[in-house]
Coordinates of C-alpha atoms in Angstrom, one line a residue:
X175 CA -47.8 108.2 11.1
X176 CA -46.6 104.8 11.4
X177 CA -46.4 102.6 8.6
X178 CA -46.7 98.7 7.9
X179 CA -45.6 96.2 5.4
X180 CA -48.3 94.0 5.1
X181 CA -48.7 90.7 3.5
X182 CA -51.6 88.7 2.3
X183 CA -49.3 85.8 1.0
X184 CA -51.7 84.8 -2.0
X185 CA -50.9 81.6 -4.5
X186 CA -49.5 82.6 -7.3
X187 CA -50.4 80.3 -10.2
X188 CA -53.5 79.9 -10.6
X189 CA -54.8 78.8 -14.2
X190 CA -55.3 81.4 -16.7
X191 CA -59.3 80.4 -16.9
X192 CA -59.6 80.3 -13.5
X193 CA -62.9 82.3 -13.0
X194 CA -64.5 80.7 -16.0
X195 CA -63.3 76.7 -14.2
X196 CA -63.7 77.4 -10.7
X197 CA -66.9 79.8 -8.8
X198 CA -64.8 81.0 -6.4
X199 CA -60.9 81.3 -4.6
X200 CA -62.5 80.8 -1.2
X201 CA -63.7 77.3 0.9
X202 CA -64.1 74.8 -1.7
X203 CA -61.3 75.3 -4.4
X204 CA -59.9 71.8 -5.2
X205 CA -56.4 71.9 -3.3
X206 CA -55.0 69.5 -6.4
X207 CA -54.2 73.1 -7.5
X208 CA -51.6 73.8 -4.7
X209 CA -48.3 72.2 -5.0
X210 CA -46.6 71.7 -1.8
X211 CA -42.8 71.9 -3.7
X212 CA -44.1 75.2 -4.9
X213 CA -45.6 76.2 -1.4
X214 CA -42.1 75.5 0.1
X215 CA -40.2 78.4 -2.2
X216 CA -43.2 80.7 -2.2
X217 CA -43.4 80.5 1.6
X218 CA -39.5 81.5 2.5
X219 CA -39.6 83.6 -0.4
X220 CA -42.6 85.6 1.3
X221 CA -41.2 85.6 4.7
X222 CA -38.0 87.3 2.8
X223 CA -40.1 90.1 1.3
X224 CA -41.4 90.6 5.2
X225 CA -38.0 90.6 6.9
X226 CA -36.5 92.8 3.8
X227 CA -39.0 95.6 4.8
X228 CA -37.8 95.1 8.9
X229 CA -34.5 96.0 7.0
X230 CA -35.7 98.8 5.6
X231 CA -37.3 100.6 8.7
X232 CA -40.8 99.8 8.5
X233 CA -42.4 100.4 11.4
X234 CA -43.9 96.7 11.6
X235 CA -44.3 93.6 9.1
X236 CA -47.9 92.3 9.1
X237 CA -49.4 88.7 8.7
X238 CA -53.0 87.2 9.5
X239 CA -55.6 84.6 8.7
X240 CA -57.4 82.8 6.5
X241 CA -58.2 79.2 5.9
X242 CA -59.1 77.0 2.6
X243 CA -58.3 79.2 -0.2
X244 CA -55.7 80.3 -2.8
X245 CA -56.3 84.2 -1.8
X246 CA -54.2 84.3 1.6
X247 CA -52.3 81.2 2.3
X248 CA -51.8 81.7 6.3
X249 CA -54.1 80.0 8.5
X250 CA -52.2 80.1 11.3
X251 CA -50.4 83.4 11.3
X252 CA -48.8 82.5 14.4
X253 CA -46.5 80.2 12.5
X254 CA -45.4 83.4 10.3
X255 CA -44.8 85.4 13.4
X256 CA -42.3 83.3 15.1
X257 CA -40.4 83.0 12.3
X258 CA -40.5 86.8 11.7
X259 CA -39.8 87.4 15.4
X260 CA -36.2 85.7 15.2
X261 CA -35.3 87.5 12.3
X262 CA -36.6 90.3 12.1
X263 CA -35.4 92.6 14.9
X264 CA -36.6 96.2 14.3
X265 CA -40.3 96.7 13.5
X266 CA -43.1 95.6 15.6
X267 CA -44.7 92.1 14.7
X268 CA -48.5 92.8 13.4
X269 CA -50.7 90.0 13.6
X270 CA -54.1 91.1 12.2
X271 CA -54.8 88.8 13.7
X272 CA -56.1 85.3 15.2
X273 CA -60.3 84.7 14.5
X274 CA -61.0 84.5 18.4
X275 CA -64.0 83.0 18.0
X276 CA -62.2 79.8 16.1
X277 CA -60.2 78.7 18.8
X278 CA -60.7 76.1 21.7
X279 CA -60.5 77.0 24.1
X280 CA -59.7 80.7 23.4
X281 CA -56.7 80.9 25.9
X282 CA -54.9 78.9 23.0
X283 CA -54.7 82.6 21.3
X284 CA -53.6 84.1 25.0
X285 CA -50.8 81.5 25.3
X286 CA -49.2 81.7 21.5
X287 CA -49.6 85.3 21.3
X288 CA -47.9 85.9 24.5
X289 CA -45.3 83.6 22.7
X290 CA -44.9 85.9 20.5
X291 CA -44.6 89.0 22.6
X292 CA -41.5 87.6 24.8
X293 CA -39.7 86.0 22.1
X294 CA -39.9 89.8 20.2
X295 CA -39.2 91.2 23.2
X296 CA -42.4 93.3 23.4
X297 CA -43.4 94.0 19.9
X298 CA -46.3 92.4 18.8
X299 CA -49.2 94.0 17.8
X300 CA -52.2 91.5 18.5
X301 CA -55.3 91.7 16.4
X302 CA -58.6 89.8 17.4
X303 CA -60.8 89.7 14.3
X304 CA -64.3 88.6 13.7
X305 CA -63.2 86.9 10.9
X306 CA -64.5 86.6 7.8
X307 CA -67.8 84.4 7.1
X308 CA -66.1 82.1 4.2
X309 CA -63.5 81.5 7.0
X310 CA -65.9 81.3 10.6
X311 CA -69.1 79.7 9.5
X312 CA -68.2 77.7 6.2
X313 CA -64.5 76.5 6.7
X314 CA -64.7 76.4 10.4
X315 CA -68.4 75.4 10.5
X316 CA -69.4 78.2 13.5
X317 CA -73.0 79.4 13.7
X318 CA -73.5 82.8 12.3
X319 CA -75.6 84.0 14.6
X320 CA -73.9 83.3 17.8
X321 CA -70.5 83.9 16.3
X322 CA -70.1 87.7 17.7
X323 CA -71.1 86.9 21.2
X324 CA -68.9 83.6 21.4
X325 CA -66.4 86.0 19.9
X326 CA -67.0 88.6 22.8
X327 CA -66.6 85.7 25.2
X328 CA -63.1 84.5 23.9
X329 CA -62.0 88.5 24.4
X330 CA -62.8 88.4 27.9
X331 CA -61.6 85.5 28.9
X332 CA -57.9 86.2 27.1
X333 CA -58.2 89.8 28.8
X334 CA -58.4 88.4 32.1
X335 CA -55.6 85.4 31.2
X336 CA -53.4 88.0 30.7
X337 CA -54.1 90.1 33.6
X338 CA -54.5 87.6 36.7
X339 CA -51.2 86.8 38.7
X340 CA -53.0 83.9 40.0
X341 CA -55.2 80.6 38.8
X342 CA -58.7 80.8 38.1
X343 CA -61.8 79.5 36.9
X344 CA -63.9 80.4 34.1
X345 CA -67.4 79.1 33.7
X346 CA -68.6 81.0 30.7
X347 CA -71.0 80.1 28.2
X348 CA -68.7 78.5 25.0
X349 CA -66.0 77.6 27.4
X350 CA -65.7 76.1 30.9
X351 CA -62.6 75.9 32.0
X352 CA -61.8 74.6 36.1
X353 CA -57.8 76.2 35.8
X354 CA -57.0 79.0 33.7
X355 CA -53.0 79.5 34.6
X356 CA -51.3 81.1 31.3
X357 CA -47.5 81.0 31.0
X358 CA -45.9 82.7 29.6
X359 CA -46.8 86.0 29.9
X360 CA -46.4 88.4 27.7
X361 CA -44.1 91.1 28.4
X362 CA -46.6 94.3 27.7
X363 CA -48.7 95.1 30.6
X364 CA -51.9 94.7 30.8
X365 CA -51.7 93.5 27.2
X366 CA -50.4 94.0 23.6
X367 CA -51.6 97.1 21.8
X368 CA -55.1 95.0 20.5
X369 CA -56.0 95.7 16.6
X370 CA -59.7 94.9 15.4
X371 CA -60.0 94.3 11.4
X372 CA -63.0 94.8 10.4
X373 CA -65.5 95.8 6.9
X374 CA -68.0 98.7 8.7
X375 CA -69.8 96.4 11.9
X376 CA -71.0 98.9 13.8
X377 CA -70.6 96.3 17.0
X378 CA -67.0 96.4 15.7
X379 CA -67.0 100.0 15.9
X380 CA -68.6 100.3 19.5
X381 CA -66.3 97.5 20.4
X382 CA -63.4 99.1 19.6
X383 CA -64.3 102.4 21.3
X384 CA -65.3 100.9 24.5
X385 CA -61.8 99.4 24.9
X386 CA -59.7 101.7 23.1
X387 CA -58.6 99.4 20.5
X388 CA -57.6 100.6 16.9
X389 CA -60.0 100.0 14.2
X390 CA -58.2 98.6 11.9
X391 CA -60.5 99.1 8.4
X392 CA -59.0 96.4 5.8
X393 CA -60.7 97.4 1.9
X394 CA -59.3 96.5 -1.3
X395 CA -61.5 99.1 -2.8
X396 CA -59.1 101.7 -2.1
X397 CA -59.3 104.9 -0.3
X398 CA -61.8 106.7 -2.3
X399 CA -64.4 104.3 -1.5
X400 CA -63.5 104.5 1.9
X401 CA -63.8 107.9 2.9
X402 CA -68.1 107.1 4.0
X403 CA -67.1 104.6 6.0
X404 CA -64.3 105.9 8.0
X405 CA -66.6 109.0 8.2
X406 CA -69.1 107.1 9.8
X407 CA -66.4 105.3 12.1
X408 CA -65.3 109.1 13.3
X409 CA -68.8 110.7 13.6
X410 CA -70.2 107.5 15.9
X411 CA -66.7 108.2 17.9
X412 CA -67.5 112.1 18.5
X413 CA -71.5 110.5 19.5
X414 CA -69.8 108.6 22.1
X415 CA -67.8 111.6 23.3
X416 CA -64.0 109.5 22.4
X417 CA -61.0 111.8 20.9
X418 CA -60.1 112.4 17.6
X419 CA -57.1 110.3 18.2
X420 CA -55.8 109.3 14.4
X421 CA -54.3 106.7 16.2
X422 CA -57.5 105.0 17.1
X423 CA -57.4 104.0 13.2
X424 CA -55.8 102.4 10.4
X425 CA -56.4 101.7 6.9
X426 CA -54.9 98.7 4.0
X427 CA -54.4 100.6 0.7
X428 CA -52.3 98.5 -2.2
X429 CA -49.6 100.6 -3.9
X430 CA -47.5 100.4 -7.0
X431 CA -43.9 102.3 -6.8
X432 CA -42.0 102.7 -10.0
X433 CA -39.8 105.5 -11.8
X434 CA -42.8 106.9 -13.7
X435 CA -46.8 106.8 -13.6
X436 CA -45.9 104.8 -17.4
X437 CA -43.2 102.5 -15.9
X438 CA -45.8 101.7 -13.2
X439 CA -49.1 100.1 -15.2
X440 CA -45.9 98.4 -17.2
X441 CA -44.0 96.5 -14.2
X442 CA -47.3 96.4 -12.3
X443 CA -50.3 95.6 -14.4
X444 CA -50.0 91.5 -15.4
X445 CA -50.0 91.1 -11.0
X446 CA -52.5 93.3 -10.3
X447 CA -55.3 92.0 -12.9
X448 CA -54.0 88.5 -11.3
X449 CA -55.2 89.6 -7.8
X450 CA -58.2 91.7 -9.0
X451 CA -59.3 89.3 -11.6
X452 CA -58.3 86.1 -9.6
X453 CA -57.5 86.3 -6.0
X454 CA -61.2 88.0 -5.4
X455 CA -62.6 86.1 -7.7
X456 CA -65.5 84.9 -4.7
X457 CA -68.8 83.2 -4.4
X458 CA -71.7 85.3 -3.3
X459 CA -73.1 82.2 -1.8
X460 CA -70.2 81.9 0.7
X461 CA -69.9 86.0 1.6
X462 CA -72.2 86.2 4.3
X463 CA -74.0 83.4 6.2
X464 CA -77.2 84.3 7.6
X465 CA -77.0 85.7 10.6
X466 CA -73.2 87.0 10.1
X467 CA -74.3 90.7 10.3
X468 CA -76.3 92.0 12.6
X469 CA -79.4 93.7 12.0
X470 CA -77.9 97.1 13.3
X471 CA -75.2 96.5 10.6
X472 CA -77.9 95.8 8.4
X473 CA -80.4 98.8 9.2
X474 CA -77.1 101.3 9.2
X475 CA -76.7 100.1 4.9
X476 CA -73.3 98.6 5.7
X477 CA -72.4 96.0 2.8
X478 CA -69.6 93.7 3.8
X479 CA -66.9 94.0 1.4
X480 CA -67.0 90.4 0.5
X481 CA -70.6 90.6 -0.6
X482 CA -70.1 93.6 -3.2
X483 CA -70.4 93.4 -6.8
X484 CA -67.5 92.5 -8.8
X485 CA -67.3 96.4 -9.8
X486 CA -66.9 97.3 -6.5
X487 CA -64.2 94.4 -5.4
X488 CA -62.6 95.7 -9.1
X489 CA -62.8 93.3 -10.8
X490 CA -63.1 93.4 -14.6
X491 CA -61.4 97.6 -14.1
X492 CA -58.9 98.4 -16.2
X493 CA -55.7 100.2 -14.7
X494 CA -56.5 103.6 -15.2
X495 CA -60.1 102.9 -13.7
X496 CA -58.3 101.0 -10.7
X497 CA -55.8 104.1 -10.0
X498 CA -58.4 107.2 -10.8
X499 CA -60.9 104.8 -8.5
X500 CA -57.3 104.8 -5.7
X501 CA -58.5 101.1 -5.5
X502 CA -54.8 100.9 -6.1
X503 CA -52.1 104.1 -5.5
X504 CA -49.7 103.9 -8.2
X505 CA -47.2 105.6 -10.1
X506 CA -43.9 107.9 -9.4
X507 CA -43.0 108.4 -5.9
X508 CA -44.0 111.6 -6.1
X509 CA -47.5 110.7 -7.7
X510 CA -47.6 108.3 -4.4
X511 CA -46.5 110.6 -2.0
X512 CA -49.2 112.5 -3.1
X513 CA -51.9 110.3 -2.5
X514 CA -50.6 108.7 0.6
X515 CA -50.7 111.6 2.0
X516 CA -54.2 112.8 0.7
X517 CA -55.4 109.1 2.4
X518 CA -53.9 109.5 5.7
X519 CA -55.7 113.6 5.9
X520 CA -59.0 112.4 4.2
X521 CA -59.8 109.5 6.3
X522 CA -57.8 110.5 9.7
X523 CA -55.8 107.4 9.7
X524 CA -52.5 107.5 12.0
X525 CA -51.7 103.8 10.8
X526 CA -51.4 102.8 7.2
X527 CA -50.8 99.2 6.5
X528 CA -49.2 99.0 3.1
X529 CA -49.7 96.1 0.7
X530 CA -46.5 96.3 -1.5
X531 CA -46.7 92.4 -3.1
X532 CA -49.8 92.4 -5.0
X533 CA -50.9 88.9 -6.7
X534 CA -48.5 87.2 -8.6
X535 CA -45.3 90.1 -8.3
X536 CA -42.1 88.4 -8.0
X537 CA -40.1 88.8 -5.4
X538 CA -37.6 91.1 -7.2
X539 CA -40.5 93.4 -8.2
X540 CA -41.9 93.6 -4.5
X541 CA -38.3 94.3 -3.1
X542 CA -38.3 97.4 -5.6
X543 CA -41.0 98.4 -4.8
X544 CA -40.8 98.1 -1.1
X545 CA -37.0 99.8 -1.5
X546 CA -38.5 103.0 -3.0
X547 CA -41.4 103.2 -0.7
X548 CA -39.0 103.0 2.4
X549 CA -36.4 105.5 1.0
X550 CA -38.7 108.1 -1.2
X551 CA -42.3 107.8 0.2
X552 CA -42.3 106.7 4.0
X553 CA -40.1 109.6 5.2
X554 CA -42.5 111.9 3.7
X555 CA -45.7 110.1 5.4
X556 CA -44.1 109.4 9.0
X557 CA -44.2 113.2 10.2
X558 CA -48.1 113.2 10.0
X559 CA -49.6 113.1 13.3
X560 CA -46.9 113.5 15.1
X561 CA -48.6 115.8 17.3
X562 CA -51.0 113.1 18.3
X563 CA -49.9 110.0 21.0
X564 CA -50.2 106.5 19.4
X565 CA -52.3 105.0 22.2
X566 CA -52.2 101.9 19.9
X567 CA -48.8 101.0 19.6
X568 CA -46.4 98.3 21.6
X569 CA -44.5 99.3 24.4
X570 CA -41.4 97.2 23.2
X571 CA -38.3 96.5 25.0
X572 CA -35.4 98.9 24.3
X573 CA -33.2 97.2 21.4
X574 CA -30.4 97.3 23.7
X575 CA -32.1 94.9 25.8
X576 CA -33.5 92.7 23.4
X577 CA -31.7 89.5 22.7
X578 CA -30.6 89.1 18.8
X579 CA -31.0 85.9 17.1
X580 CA -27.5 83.8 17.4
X581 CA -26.3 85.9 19.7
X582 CA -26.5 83.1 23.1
X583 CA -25.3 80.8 20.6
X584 CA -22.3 82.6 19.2
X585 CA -21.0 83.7 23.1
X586 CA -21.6 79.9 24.0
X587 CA -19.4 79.2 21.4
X588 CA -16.8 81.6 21.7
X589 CA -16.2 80.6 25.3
X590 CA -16.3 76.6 24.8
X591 CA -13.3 77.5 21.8
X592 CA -11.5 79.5 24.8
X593 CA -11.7 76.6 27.0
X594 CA -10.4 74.5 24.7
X595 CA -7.5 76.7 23.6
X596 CA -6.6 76.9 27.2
X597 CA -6.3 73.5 28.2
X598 CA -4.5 72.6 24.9

């Protein structure tokens, strides 16, 4: 089982009567609320947590994007992942992912993330979401109902960027394009390992299994509530006669590590209720645009996450509800191990994206917390699945061939001083 540190990089002071001031977190908060000064420490101070966890052996560090709200502060998560590339020099680089369907023309997304895969030296993980509909159709202003096949388009044409040798042309229907030419590119052949977020779509599901991608499904209501969906995602996989692969999944779950179950809800409690209480704090209004979900979505009872109840995003839960519901695992490492492991088995997921900074936790917290996950939890998890190949993971260049930041720069230097020395 492989195992991800995975940020969400949320504000962390908003006002104690938020929910009672403001209708939602999402598209059309006042931005008098952010404070760039603020924004500067928060941001290196995140990046930190991310590049702590390469330290500590995770398998990959995670970004990815959102626009116009307090919830997730990385619209381009591009920008995150050259910065994490540099320094970070172990795990793969997860970017779940760019909204396809957002960019023009798409081969912006085939150019940056190939970026991304030579400066790592072959580890990035590339996802292509949908994208959420506060983010597509209300920030970005796209039309719900031609936002999937626009979004199939943009696939293609990167594909195909990234496979030809030569120029081309692309005439398609969003994007016309007389010389498609992309360099760089990126170092895994055909392509990155390709991730697919997504909420239950069954046109996500079918579009992940005709192309082998990994479903990535990303819920904050835990693993509990997951367990019909992610049996839906497996049985429509048997239907169309794909493997059993664990692999072809993953799954966000939030955890807490402390000494004890007690110490837990006492370190952990004031940040989650901030990101339960606050950072989902949405407008229905905003959740899903007409014509966002299909009507085979729609006909199959799927409920985007976004447009649940509060109950069901947790809000207004107290922390036993939230840990007996597994909307968050908390506790001992033992009492995670426990669960971690009951996750991974319940829902056949052989990738677990682990969100380890939850709201407003400091970065001292999150580094604990992060340090006994890597060194009393993960070891226990990673021999899951082993039996299985991970058709969904990057085929990186061997660290011995890698180039480490500073490295040019320090030989460079070392032979001008030489130089020097011998002609004084």
């Amino acid at each position: 089982m492989k195992i991800s540190w995975f940020h969400l990089m949320p504000w962390r002071w908003l006002p104690d009567d938020f929910r009672e001031r403001y209708h939602s977190v999402w598209v059309d908060l006042p931005n008098r609320l952010y404070d760039p000064e603020r924004g500067h420490q928060l941001y290196n101070e995140y990046l930190d947590m991310l590049e702590y966890a390469d330290q500590l052996g995770f398998d990959a560090i995670g970004v990815n994007e959102h626009h116009q709200n307090a919830y997730g502060m990385m619209p381009s998560p591009n920008i995150m992942a050259a910065a994490l590339a540099r320094r970070a020099e172990r795990a793969m680089i997860l970017v779940l992912g760019n909204s396809i369907a957002l960019y023009n023309p798409p081969i912006r997304v085939a150019e940056e993330f190939a970026m991304l895969d030579v400066i790592s030296g072959g580890r990035l993980i590339a996802g292509f979401p949908v994208g959420t509909s506060m983010d597509t159709n209300y920030c970005y202003g796209e039309n719900p109902a031609t936002l999937r096949d626009k979004y199939r388009e943009a696939h293609d044409l990167i594909i195909k960027a990234w496979a030809e040798r030569e120029p081309f042309a692309w005439n398609g229907k969003y994007t016309k394009l007389r010389y498609v030419n992309l360099w760089p590119q990126p170092i895994q052949k055909p392509h990155p390992p390709i991730w697919v977020p997504g909420l239950g779509s069954i046109e996500t599901w079918d579009f992940c299994l005709d192309h082998d991608y990994n479903y990535s499904y990303l819920s904050f209501s835990g693993y509990k509530r997951a367990q019909k969906m992610m049996d839906g995602y497996w049985a429509h996989a048997a239907k169309r006669g794909k493997s059993e692969n664990p692999h072809r999944a993953a799954f966000f779950q939030q955890v807490c590590v402390s000494d004890t179950d007690a110490s837990a809800e006492k370190e952990w409690w004031p940040h989650v209720d901030y990101f339960f209480n606050k950072c989902l704090h949405l407008y229905p209004g905003t959740s899903g645009a007409p014509g966002y979900m299909s009507e085979a979505s729609l006909r199959a009872g799927i409920v985007a996450q976004v447009g649940n109840t509060s109950q069901n995003m947790g809000m207004n839960k107290t922390w036993k509800e939230l840990c007996e519901q597994r909307y968050i695992v908390a506790g001992s490492p033992a009492t995670v191990r426990q669960q971690l492991e009951e996750l991974a088995k319940s829902l056949r997921v052989g990738h677990l994206a682990i969100g380890l900074h939850i709201g407003s936790a400091p970065i001292e917290l999150t580094n604990r917390n992060t340090y006994l996950f890597a060194t009393q939890v993960m070891p226990h998890l990673h021999p899951i699945f082993t039996e299985y190949e991970d058709i969904c993971w990057p085929k990186a260049l061997p660290a011995s061939a890698r180039a480490k930041a500073g490295a040019q720069s320090a030989a460079a230097k070392s032979h001008a001083e030489r130089k020097i020395g011998a002609a004084a």
